[in-house]
mmCIF file of C-alpha atoms in Angstrom:
data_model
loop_
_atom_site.group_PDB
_atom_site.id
_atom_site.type_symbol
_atom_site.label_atom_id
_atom_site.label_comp_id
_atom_site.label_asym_id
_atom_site.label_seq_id
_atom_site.Cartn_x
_atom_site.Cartn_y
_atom_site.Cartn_z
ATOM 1 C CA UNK A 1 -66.875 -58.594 144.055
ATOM 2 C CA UNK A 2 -68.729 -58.619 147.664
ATOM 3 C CA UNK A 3 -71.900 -57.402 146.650
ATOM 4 C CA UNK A 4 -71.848 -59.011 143.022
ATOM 5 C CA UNK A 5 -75.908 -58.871 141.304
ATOM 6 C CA UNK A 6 -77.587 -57.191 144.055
ATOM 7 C CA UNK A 7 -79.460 -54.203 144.121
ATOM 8 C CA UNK A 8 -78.923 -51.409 146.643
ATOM 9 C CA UNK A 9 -80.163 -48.221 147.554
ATOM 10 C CA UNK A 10 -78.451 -45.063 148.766
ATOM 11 C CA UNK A 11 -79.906 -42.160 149.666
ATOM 12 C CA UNK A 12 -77.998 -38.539 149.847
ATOM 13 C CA UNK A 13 -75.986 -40.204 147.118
ATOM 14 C CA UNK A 14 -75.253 -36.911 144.840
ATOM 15 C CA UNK A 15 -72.083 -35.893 147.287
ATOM 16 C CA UNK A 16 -69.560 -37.106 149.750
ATOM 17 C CA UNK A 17 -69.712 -40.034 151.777
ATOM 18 C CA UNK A 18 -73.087 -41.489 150.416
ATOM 19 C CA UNK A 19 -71.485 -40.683 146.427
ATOM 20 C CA UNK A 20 -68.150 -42.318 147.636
ATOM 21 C CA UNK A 21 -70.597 -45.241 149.254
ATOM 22 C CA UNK A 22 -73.004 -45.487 145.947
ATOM 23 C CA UNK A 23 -69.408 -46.007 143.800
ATOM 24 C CA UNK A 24 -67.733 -48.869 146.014
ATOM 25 C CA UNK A 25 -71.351 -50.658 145.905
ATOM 26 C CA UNK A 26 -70.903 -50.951 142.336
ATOM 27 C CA UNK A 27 -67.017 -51.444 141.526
ATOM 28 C CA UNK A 28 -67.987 -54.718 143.776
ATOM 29 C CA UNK A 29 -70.873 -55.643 141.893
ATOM 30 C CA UNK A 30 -74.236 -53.997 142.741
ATOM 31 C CA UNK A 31 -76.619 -52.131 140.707
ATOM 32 C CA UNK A 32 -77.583 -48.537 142.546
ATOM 33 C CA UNK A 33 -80.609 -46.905 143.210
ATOM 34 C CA UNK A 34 -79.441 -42.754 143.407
ATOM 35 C CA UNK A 35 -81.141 -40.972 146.022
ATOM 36 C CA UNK A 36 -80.557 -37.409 146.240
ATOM 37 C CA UNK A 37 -82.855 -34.261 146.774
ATOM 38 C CA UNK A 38 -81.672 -32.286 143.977
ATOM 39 C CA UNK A 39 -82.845 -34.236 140.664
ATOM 40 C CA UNK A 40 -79.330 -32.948 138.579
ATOM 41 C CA UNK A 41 -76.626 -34.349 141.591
ATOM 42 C CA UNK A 42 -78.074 -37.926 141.952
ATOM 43 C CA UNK A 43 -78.463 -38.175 137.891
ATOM 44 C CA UNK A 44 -74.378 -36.867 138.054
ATOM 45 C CA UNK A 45 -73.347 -39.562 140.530
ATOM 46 C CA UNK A 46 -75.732 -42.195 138.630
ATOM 47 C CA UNK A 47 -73.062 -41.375 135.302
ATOM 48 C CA UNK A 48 -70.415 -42.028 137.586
ATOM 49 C CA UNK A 49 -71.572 -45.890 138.358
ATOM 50 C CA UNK A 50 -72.732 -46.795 134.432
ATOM 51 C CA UNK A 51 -68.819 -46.603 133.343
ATOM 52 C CA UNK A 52 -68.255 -49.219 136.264
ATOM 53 C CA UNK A 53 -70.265 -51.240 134.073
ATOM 54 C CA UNK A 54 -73.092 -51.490 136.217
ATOM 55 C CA UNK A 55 -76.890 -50.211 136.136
ATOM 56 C CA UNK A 56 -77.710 -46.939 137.996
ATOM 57 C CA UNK A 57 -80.871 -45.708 138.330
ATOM 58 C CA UNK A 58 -81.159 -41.893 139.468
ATOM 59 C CA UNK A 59 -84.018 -41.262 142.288
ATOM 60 C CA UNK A 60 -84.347 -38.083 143.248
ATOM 61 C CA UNK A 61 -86.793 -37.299 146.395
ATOM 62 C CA UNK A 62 -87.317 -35.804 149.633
ATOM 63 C CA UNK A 63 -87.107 -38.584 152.613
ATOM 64 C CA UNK A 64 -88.973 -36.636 154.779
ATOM 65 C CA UNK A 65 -91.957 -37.138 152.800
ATOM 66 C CA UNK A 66 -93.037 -41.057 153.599
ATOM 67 C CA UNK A 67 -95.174 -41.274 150.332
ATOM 68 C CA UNK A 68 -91.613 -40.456 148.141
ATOM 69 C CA UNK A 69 -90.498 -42.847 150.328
ATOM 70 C CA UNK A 70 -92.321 -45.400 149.425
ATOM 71 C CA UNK A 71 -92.601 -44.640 145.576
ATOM 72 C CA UNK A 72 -89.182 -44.721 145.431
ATOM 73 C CA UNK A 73 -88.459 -48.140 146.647
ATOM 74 C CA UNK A 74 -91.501 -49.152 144.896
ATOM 75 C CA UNK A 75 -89.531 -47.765 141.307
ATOM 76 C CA UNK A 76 -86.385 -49.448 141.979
ATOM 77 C CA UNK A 77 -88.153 -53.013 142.902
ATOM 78 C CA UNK A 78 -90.114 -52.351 139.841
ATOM 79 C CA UNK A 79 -86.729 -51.160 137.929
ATOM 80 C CA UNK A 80 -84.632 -54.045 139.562
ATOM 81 C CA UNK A 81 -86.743 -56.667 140.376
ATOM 82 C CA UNK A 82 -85.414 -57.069 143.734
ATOM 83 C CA UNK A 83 -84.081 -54.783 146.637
ATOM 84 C CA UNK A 84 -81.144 -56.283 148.586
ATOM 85 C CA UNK A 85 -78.938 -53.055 150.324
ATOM 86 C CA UNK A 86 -80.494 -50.144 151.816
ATOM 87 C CA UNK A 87 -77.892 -47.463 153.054
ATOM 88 C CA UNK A 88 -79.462 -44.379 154.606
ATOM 89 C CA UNK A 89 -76.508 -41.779 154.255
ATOM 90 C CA UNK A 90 -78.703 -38.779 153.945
ATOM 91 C CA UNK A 91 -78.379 -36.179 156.146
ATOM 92 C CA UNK A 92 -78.043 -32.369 157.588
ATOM 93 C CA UNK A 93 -76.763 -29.985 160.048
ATOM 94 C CA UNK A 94 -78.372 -26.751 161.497
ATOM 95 C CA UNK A 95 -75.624 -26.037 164.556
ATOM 96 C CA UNK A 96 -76.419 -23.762 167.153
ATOM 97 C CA UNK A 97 -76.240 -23.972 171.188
ATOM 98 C CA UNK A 98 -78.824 -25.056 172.722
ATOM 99 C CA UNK A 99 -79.854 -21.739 174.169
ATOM 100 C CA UNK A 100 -80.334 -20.521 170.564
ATOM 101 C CA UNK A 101 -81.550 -23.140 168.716
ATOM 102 C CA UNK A 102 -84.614 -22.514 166.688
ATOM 103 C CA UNK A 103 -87.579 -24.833 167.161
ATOM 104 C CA UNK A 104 -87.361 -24.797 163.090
ATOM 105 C CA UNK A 105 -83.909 -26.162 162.823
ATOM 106 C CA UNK A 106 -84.323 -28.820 165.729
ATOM 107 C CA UNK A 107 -87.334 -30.389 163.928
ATOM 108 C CA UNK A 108 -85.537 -30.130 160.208
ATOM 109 C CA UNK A 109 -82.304 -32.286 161.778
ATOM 110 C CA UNK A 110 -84.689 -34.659 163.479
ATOM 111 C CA UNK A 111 -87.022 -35.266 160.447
ATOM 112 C CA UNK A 112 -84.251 -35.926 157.699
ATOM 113 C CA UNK A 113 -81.367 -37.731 160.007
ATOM 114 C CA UNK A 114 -83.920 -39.656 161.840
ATOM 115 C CA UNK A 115 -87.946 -39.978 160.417
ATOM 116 C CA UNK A 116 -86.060 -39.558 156.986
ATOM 117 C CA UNK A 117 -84.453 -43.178 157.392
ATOM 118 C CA UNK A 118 -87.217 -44.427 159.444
ATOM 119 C CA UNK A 119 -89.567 -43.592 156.235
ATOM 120 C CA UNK A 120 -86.948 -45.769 153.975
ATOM 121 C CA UNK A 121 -86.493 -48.290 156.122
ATOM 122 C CA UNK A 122 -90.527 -48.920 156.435
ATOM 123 C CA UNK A 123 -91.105 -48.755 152.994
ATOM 124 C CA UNK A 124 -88.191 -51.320 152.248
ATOM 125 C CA UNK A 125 -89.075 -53.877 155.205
ATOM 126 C CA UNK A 126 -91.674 -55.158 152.604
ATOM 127 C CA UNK A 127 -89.849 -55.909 149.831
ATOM 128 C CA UNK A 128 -86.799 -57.531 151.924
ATOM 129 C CA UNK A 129 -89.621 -59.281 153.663
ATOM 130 C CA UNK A 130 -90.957 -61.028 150.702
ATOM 131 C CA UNK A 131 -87.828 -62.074 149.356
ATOM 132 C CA UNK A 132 -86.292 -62.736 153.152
ATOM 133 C CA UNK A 133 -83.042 -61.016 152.390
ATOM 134 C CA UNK A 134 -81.924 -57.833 153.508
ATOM 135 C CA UNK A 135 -79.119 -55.402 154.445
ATOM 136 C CA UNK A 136 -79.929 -52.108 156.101
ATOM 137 C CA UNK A 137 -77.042 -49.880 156.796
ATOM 138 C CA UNK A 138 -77.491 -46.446 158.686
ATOM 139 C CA UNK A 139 -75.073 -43.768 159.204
ATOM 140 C CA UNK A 140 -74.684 -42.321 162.301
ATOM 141 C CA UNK A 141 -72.184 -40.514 163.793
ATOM 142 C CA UNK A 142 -69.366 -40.649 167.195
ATOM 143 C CA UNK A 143 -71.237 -37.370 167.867
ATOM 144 C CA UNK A 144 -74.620 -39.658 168.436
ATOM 145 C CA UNK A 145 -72.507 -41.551 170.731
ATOM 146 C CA UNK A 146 -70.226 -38.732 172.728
ATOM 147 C CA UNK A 147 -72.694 -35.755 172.060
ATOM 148 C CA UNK A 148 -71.275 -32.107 170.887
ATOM 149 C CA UNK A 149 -71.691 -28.992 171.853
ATOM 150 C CA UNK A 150 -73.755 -26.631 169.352
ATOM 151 C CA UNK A 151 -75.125 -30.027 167.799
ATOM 152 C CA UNK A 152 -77.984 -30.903 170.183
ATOM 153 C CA UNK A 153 -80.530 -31.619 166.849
ATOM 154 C CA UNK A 154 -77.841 -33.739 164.940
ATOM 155 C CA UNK A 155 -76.503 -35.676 168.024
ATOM 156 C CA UNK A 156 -80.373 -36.701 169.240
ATOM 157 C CA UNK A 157 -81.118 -37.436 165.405
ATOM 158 C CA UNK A 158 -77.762 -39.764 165.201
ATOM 159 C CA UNK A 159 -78.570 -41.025 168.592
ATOM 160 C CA UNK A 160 -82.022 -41.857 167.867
ATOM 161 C CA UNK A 161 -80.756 -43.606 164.407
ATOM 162 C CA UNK A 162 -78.330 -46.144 166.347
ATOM 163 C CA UNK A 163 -81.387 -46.986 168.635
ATOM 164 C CA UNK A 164 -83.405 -47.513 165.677
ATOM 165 C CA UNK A 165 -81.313 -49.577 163.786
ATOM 166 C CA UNK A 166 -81.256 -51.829 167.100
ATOM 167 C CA UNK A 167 -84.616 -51.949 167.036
ATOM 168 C CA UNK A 168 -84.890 -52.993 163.432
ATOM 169 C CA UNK A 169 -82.016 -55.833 163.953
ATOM 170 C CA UNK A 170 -84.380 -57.078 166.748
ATOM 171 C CA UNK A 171 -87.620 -57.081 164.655
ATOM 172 C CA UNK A 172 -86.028 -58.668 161.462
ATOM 173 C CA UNK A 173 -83.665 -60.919 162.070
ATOM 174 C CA UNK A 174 -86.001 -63.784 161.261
ATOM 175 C CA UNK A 175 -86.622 -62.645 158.172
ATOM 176 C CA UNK A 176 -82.953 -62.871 157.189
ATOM 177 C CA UNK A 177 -82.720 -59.053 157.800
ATOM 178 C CA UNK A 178 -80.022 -57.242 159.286
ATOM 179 C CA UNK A 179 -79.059 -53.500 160.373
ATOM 180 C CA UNK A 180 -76.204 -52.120 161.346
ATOM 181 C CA UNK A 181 -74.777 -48.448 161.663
ATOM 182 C CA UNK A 182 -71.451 -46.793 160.517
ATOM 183 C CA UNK A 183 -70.742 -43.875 162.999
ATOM 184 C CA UNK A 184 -67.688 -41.570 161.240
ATOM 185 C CA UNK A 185 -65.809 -39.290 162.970
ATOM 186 C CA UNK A 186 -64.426 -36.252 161.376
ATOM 187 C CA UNK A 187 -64.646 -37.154 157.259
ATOM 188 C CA UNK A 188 -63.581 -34.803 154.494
ATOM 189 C CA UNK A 189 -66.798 -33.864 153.080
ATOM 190 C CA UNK A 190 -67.788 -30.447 151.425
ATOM 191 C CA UNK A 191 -69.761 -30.280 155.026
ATOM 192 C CA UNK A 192 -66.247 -30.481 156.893
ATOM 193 C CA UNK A 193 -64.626 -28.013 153.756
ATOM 194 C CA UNK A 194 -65.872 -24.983 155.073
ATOM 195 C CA UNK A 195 -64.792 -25.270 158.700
ATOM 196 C CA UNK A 196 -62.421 -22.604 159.737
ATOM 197 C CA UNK A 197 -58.674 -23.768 159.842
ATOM 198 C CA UNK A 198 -58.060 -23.266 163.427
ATOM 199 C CA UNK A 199 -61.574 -25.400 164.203
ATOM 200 C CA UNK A 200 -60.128 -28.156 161.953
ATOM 201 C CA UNK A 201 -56.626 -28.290 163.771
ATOM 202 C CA UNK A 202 -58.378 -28.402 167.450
ATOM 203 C CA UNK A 203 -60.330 -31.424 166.043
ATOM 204 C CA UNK A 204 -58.069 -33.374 164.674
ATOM 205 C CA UNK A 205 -55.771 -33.246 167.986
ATOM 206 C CA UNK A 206 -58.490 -34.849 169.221
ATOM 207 C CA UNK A 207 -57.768 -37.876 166.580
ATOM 208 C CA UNK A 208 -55.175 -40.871 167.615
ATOM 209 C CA UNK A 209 -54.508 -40.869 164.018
ATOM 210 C CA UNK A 210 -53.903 -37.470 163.451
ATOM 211 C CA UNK A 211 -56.061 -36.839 160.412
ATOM 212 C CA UNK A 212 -59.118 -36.702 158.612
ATOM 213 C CA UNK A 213 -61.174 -39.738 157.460
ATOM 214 C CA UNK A 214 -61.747 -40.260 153.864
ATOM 215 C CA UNK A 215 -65.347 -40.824 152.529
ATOM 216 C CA UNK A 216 -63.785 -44.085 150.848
ATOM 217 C CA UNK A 217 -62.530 -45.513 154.276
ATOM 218 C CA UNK A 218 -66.818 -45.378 155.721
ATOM 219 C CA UNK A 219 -67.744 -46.586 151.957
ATOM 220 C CA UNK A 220 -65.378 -49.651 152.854
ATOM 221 C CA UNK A 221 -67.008 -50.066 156.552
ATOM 222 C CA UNK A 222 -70.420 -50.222 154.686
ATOM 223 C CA UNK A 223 -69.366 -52.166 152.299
ATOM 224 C CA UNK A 224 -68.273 -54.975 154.324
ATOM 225 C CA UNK A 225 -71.544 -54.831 156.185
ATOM 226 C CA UNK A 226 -73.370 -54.798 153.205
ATOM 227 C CA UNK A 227 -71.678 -58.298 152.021
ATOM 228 C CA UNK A 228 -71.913 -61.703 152.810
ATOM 229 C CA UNK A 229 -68.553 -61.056 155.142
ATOM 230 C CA UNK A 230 -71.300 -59.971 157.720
ATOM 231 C CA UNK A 231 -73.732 -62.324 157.545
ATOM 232 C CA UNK A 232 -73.240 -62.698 160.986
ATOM 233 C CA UNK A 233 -73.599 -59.318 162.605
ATOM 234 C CA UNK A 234 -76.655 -57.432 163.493
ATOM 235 C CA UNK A 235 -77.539 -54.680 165.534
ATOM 236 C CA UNK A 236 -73.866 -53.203 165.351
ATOM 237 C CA UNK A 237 -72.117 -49.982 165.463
ATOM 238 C CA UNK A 238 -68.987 -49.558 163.663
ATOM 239 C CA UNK A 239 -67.600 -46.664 164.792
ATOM 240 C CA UNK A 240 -65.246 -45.351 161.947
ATOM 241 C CA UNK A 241 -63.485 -41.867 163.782
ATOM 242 C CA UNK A 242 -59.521 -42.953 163.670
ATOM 243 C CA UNK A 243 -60.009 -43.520 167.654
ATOM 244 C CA UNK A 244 -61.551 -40.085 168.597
ATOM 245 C CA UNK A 245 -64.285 -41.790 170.393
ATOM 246 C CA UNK A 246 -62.194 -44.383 172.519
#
């Protein structure tokens, strides 16, 4: 039980990798805060969690907006008491060359992979301040280390998000805070689903491993960084791609 009675907080929780991150929080212990923007998915993941015989508390909000931002950490200290974990999972794609890219989807990528955790993360900083305990765990992604072609938005917002969560390991570490990042590779996700076959094949050559990541192998990355196993380490990327990025 690595994260036995504390509290975290996962936002994009309703599918995938932040659902499969929100469900190994609590089979080791920790009560979950649901974030996802559709009110009906994070309420279905938060039934998943309550027959692990912990408390989940579905939040559903935009991240983009700071003020949701901040009245949702403010209802789960008020629900919870306390606010210990902070993963920001949530995030979106809008590929396109560069060439073509619409000013639209460039700032939608940028404001809910990167201002979207920057909002959390400012709004939680007080809490974990107060009590002088925190974990912050982004995901990123290889692609915000390697870049991709067609993903300028979601590499800058990824790459932005590692720098951030530098920046925040810098800042908080005397208050007992730390903040790493996961960076996965290529995960089965419904995002990676509807990829045609011959895209997923030229991808995957690219993979020592020769496969696809599972959302429960990056729920075990954050996990560990989440516990007391990594007390030690701030300012971190763990880069989670089955050796694509070496």
């Amino acid at each position: 039980m690595l994260v036995e009675g504390k509290i975290a907080l996962v936002t994009g929780a309703g599918r995938g990798i932040g659902r499969a991150i929100a469900l190994a929080l609590a089979r080791h212990g920790a009560d979950v805060v649901i974030n996802d923007v559709l009110a009906e998915t994070a309420e279905a993941a938060a039934e998943e969690v309550r027959p692990l015989g912990r408390r989940a508390l579905a939040a559903p909000g935009n991240i983009t907006d700071p003020k949701q931002c901040k009245e949702m950490i403010e209802r789960a200290v008020t629900e919870f008491s306390r606010l210990d974990i902070l993963v920001n999972n949530a995030g979106i794609t809008r590929d396109q060359l560069i060439v073509g890219m619409k000013d639209e989807d460039w700032d939608l990528v940028l404001n809910v992979n990167l201002k979207g955790a920057f909002n959390c993360i400012r709004a939680a900083l007080r809490p974990m301040s107060r009590q002088r305990f925190g974990r912050i765990i982004n995901i990123a992604s290889v692609v915000g280390i390697m870049g991709n072609v067609g993903q300028a938005n979601y590499a800058a917002s990824k790459g932005g998000l590692i720098a951030l969560t530098k920046t925040v390991a810098r800042e908080m570490a005397s208050r007992n805070i730390t903040c790493n990042a996961v960076a996965p590779g290529f995960i089965q996700t419904d995002m990676t689903a509807s990829l045609k076959p011959e895209i997923k094949e030229a991808v995957i050559k690219q993979v020592p491993l020769g496969r696809m990541g599972l959302a429960e192998e990056v729920a075990g990355c954050v996990l560990f960084l989440a516990s007391d196993l990594a007390a030690y380490v701030t300012g971190h990327v763990l880069v989670v791609d089955g050796g694509m990025a070496m």
